[in-house]
Structure formats: C-alpha cells, structure tokens
mmCIF file of C-alpha atoms in Angstrom:
data_model
loop_
_atom_site.group_PDB
_atom_site.id
_atom_site.type_symbol
_atom_site.label_atom_id
_atom_site.label_comp_id
_atom_site.label_asym_id
_atom_site.label_seq_id
_atom_site.Cartn_x
_atom_site.Cartn_y
_atom_site.Cartn_z
ATOM 1 C CA MET A 852 98.699 114.601 118.130
ATOM 2 C CA GLN A 853 96.227 114.557 115.227
ATOM 3 C CA LEU A 854 95.498 116.789 112.251
ATOM 4 C CA GLU A 855 91.916 117.324 111.145
ATOM 5 C CA ILE A 856 91.094 116.881 107.478
ATOM 6 C CA ASN A 857 87.922 118.388 106.016
ATOM 7 C CA HIS A 858 86.689 115.056 104.770
ATOM 8 C CA ILE A 859 83.281 113.770 105.734
ATOM 9 C CA TYR A 860 83.007 110.008 106.039
ATOM 10 C CA LYS A 861 79.669 108.440 106.950
ATOM 11 C CA GLY A 862 78.598 111.612 108.706
ATOM 12 C CA GLU A 863 81.703 111.857 110.872
ATOM 13 C CA LYS A 864 84.750 114.072 110.580
ATOM 14 C CA TYR A 865 87.753 112.044 109.448
ATOM 15 C CA VAL A 866 90.988 112.523 111.421
ATOM 16 C CA LYS A 867 94.417 111.736 109.950
ATOM 17 C CA GLU A 868 97.332 111.006 112.262
ATOM 18 C CA GLU A 869 100.039 113.669 112.044
ATOM 19 C CA LYS A 870 102.716 111.218 113.218
ATOM 20 C CA ILE A 871 102.546 107.455 112.933
ATOM 21 C CA ARG A 872 104.190 104.634 114.872
ATOM 22 C CA VAL A 873 105.895 102.348 112.357
ATOM 23 C CA LEU A 874 108.591 99.708 112.126
ATOM 24 C CA MET A 875 111.797 100.883 110.419
ATOM 25 C CA ILE A 876 113.850 98.193 108.719
ATOM 26 C CA GLU A 877 117.294 99.231 107.515
ATOM 27 C CA PRO A 878 119.645 97.010 105.499
ATOM 28 C CA HIS A 879 121.991 94.908 107.684
ATOM 29 C CA LYS A 880 120.121 95.902 110.902
ATOM 30 C CA TYR A 881 117.353 94.624 113.131
ATOM 31 C CA PRO A 882 113.899 96.271 113.008
ATOM 32 C CA GLN A 883 113.311 99.331 115.194
ATOM 33 C CA GLU A 884 110.139 101.071 116.270
ATOM 34 C CA HIS A 885 110.054 104.573 114.773
ATOM 35 C CA ILE A 886 107.806 107.649 114.727
ATOM 36 C CA LEU A 887 107.305 109.005 111.202
ATOM 37 C CA LYS A 888 105.653 112.265 110.180
ATOM 38 C CA ASN A 889 102.631 111.382 108.085
ATOM 39 C CA ASP A 890 103.216 113.694 105.114
ATOM 40 C CA LEU A 891 104.708 113.187 101.649
ATOM 41 C CA ASN A 892 107.895 115.239 102.177
ATOM 42 C CA SER A 893 108.762 113.417 105.406
ATOM 43 C CA MET A 894 108.118 110.028 103.816
ATOM 44 C CA GLN A 895 110.298 110.848 100.805
ATOM 45 C CA GLU A 896 113.049 112.026 103.118
ATOM 46 C CA ALA A 897 112.740 108.829 105.190
ATOM 47 C CA VAL A 898 113.195 106.520 102.183
ATOM 48 C CA GLY A 899 115.649 108.796 100.365
ATOM 49 C CA GLY A 900 113.573 109.434 97.239
ATOM 50 C CA LEU A 901 110.226 108.815 95.604
ATOM 51 C CA ILE A 902 107.932 106.573 97.610
ATOM 52 C CA ASP A 903 106.088 103.412 96.732
ATOM 53 C CA ILE A 904 103.618 101.595 98.946
ATOM 54 C CA ILE A 905 102.929 97.884 98.667
ATOM 55 C CA GLY A 906 100.426 95.879 100.664
ATOM 56 C CA LEU A 907 101.560 93.165 103.052
ATOM 57 C CA GLU A 908 98.234 92.155 104.557
ATOM 58 C CA GLU A 909 94.897 93.820 105.170
ATOM 59 C CA ASN A 910 95.543 97.217 106.794
ATOM 60 C CA VAL A 911 99.339 96.765 106.752
ATOM 61 C CA CYS A 912 101.730 97.998 104.059
ATOM 62 C CA VAL A 913 105.364 98.708 103.297
ATOM 63 C CA LEU A 914 106.621 102.215 102.494
ATOM 64 C CA LEU A 915 109.819 102.094 100.408
ATOM 65 C CA ASN A 916 111.977 103.916 97.873
ATOM 66 C CA ASP A 917 110.375 103.410 94.457
ATOM 67 C CA ASP A 918 113.758 103.597 92.695
ATOM 68 C CA GLY A 919 115.800 101.784 95.355
ATOM 69 C CA LYS A 920 116.945 98.963 93.090
ATOM 70 C CA LEU A 921 117.582 101.239 90.109
ATOM 71 C CA ILE A 922 119.853 103.568 92.096
ATOM 72 C CA GLY A 923 121.792 100.712 93.689
ATOM 73 C CA LEU A 924 120.571 100.748 97.288
ATOM 74 C CA ASP A 925 121.584 97.682 99.305
ATOM 75 C CA GLY A 926 119.230 94.732 99.312
ATOM 76 C CA ASN A 927 117.362 94.576 102.585
ATOM 77 C CA ARG A 928 114.752 91.817 102.977
ATOM 78 C CA ARG A 929 113.091 89.275 100.685
ATOM 79 C CA LEU A 930 109.294 89.276 100.571
ATOM 80 C CA TRP A 931 106.965 86.250 100.374
ATOM 81 C CA ASN A 932 106.713 86.641 96.563
ATOM 82 C CA GLY A 933 110.498 86.463 96.053
ATOM 83 C CA ASP A 934 110.931 90.196 95.534
ATOM 84 C CA ILE A 935 113.787 91.916 97.353
ATOM 85 C CA ILE A 936 113.288 95.342 98.915
ATOM 86 C CA ALA A 937 116.284 97.645 98.441
ATOM 87 C CA GLY A 938 117.076 100.346 100.969
ATOM 88 C CA THR A 939 115.396 101.279 104.225
ATOM 89 C CA PHE A 940 111.686 100.540 104.394
ATOM 90 C CA TYR A 941 108.884 101.074 106.883
ATOM 91 C CA VAL A 942 106.041 98.774 107.868
ATOM 92 C CA CYS A 943 102.953 100.935 108.409
ATOM 93 C CA GLY A 944 99.278 100.495 109.120
ATOM 94 C CA SER A 945 96.721 101.638 106.574
ATOM 95 C CA ASP A 946 93.017 102.392 106.582
ATOM 96 C CA ASN A 947 90.211 101.864 104.086
ATOM 97 C CA GLU A 948 90.723 105.407 102.746
ATOM 98 C CA GLY A 949 94.317 104.711 101.686
ATOM 99 C CA ASN A 950 95.934 106.684 104.530
ATOM 100 C CA LEU A 951 98.926 105.429 106.473
ATOM 101 C CA THR A 952 98.245 104.773 110.145
ATOM 102 C CA SER A 953 100.117 103.690 113.258
ATOM 103 C CA LEU A 954 100.847 100.049 113.969
ATOM 104 C CA ASN A 955 99.455 98.599 117.186
ATOM 105 C CA ASP A 956 101.565 96.612 119.691
ATOM 106 C CA GLU A 957 100.567 93.271 118.171
ATOM 107 C CA GLN A 958 101.561 94.409 114.666
ATOM 108 C CA ILE A 959 104.896 95.800 115.899
ATOM 109 C CA GLU A 960 105.649 92.420 117.476
ATOM 110 C CA ARG A 961 104.461 90.388 114.458
ATOM 111 C CA TYR A 962 106.455 92.329 111.847
ATOM 112 C CA SER A 963 109.502 92.669 114.111
ATOM 113 C CA GLN A 964 109.618 88.876 114.145
ATOM 114 C CA MET A 965 108.849 88.561 110.421
ATOM 115 C CA PHE A 966 111.701 90.898 109.423
ATOM 116 C CA PHE A 967 113.959 90.241 112.430
ATOM 117 C CA GLU A 968 116.936 88.624 110.775
ATOM 118 C CA PRO A 969 119.024 90.934 108.549
ATOM 119 C CA GLN A 970 119.623 89.384 105.135
ATOM 120 C CA GLU A 971 122.553 89.802 102.773
ATOM 121 C CA PHE A 972 122.162 89.969 98.988
ATOM 122 C CA ARG A 973 124.608 90.300 96.125
ATOM 123 C CA LYS A 974 123.979 93.283 93.825
ATOM 124 C CA GLU A 975 123.149 90.809 91.039
ATOM 125 C CA GLU A 976 120.419 89.198 93.155
ATOM 126 C CA VAL A 977 118.776 92.560 93.746
ATOM 127 C CA GLU A 978 119.081 93.571 90.079
ATOM 128 C CA GLU A 979 117.419 90.312 88.991
ATOM 129 C CA THR A 980 114.248 91.375 90.821
ATOM 130 C CA ILE A 981 113.921 94.724 89.009
ATOM 131 C CA ARG A 982 110.535 94.913 87.346
ATOM 132 C CA ILE A 983 109.027 97.807 85.443
ATOM 133 C CA ASP A 984 105.298 97.723 84.815
ATOM 134 C CA PHE A 985 103.611 99.744 82.091
ATOM 135 C CA PHE A 986 99.944 100.606 82.372
ATOM 136 C CA MET A 987 97.851 101.851 79.495
ATOM 137 C CA PHE A 988 94.725 103.868 80.141
#
C-alpha cells in the first residue's frame, strides 16, 4: 500500500511508502523482520520516544531513540565507530530525498547477519558513549 505525496521530482509524482519492511533489533534478542508505519508518530512509538536517524551505508540507516542512553535504556549493539545503541532500533532503507524506505531481501539478510548476535553491556559502558553535540548557526 502506498500514499501519494504532492511532490514533483524530475517530472514524476513521488510516492512514499505508507508501511516499510525493516529489521527490528531489540536488546538481548536476535533481529526480526518487522513492518513499520512510515509516519513520525508510529516511529516515535516504536522507539519509545524522540527519534534519531543515523546512516549505516548508502541508502541504509538506523532509526533509534534519540534519548535512549540518557533515559537508561539497555545497551543493544555496538556500531563500527565504537558507539553503543541503547534500546530497540530499526534498520531501514532510505532514498535520496531523506525518506525511509523498505529493505530488500538482500539487505534484510546482510543486516540480520551484521546484528545477529545479541550483545551485553554494563550501564557504565553505555554511559561512556554519551555524546552531546552543539551546533551554532
């Protein structure tokens, strides 16, 4: 099912997916394929708070709770840069317009393997990775 957006892109009508096929990764559990409504309220409900999106690779990102570490959510998985994600997160596709999209079969398989093994972290380990960035405009 798709929802039309009145956005013209290179002469064609742009279509945003209403529901997206993603990979859900919960602390202490193995990854699971999941269908997520592609709207802000549903995403906030899924992560249990304000959302943040970080890029993994081209056209693939992670949707997570922006305050997960600050509110004491369990550490979940360590990323390539040493950061630890706290709380449940979702691996999603993304397009060049900044919209979240469904993962294909190959991506589901790749990221299921990448995040397959549940990891355990002490609260102190998670807290050590808290970083607050300030931007001045």
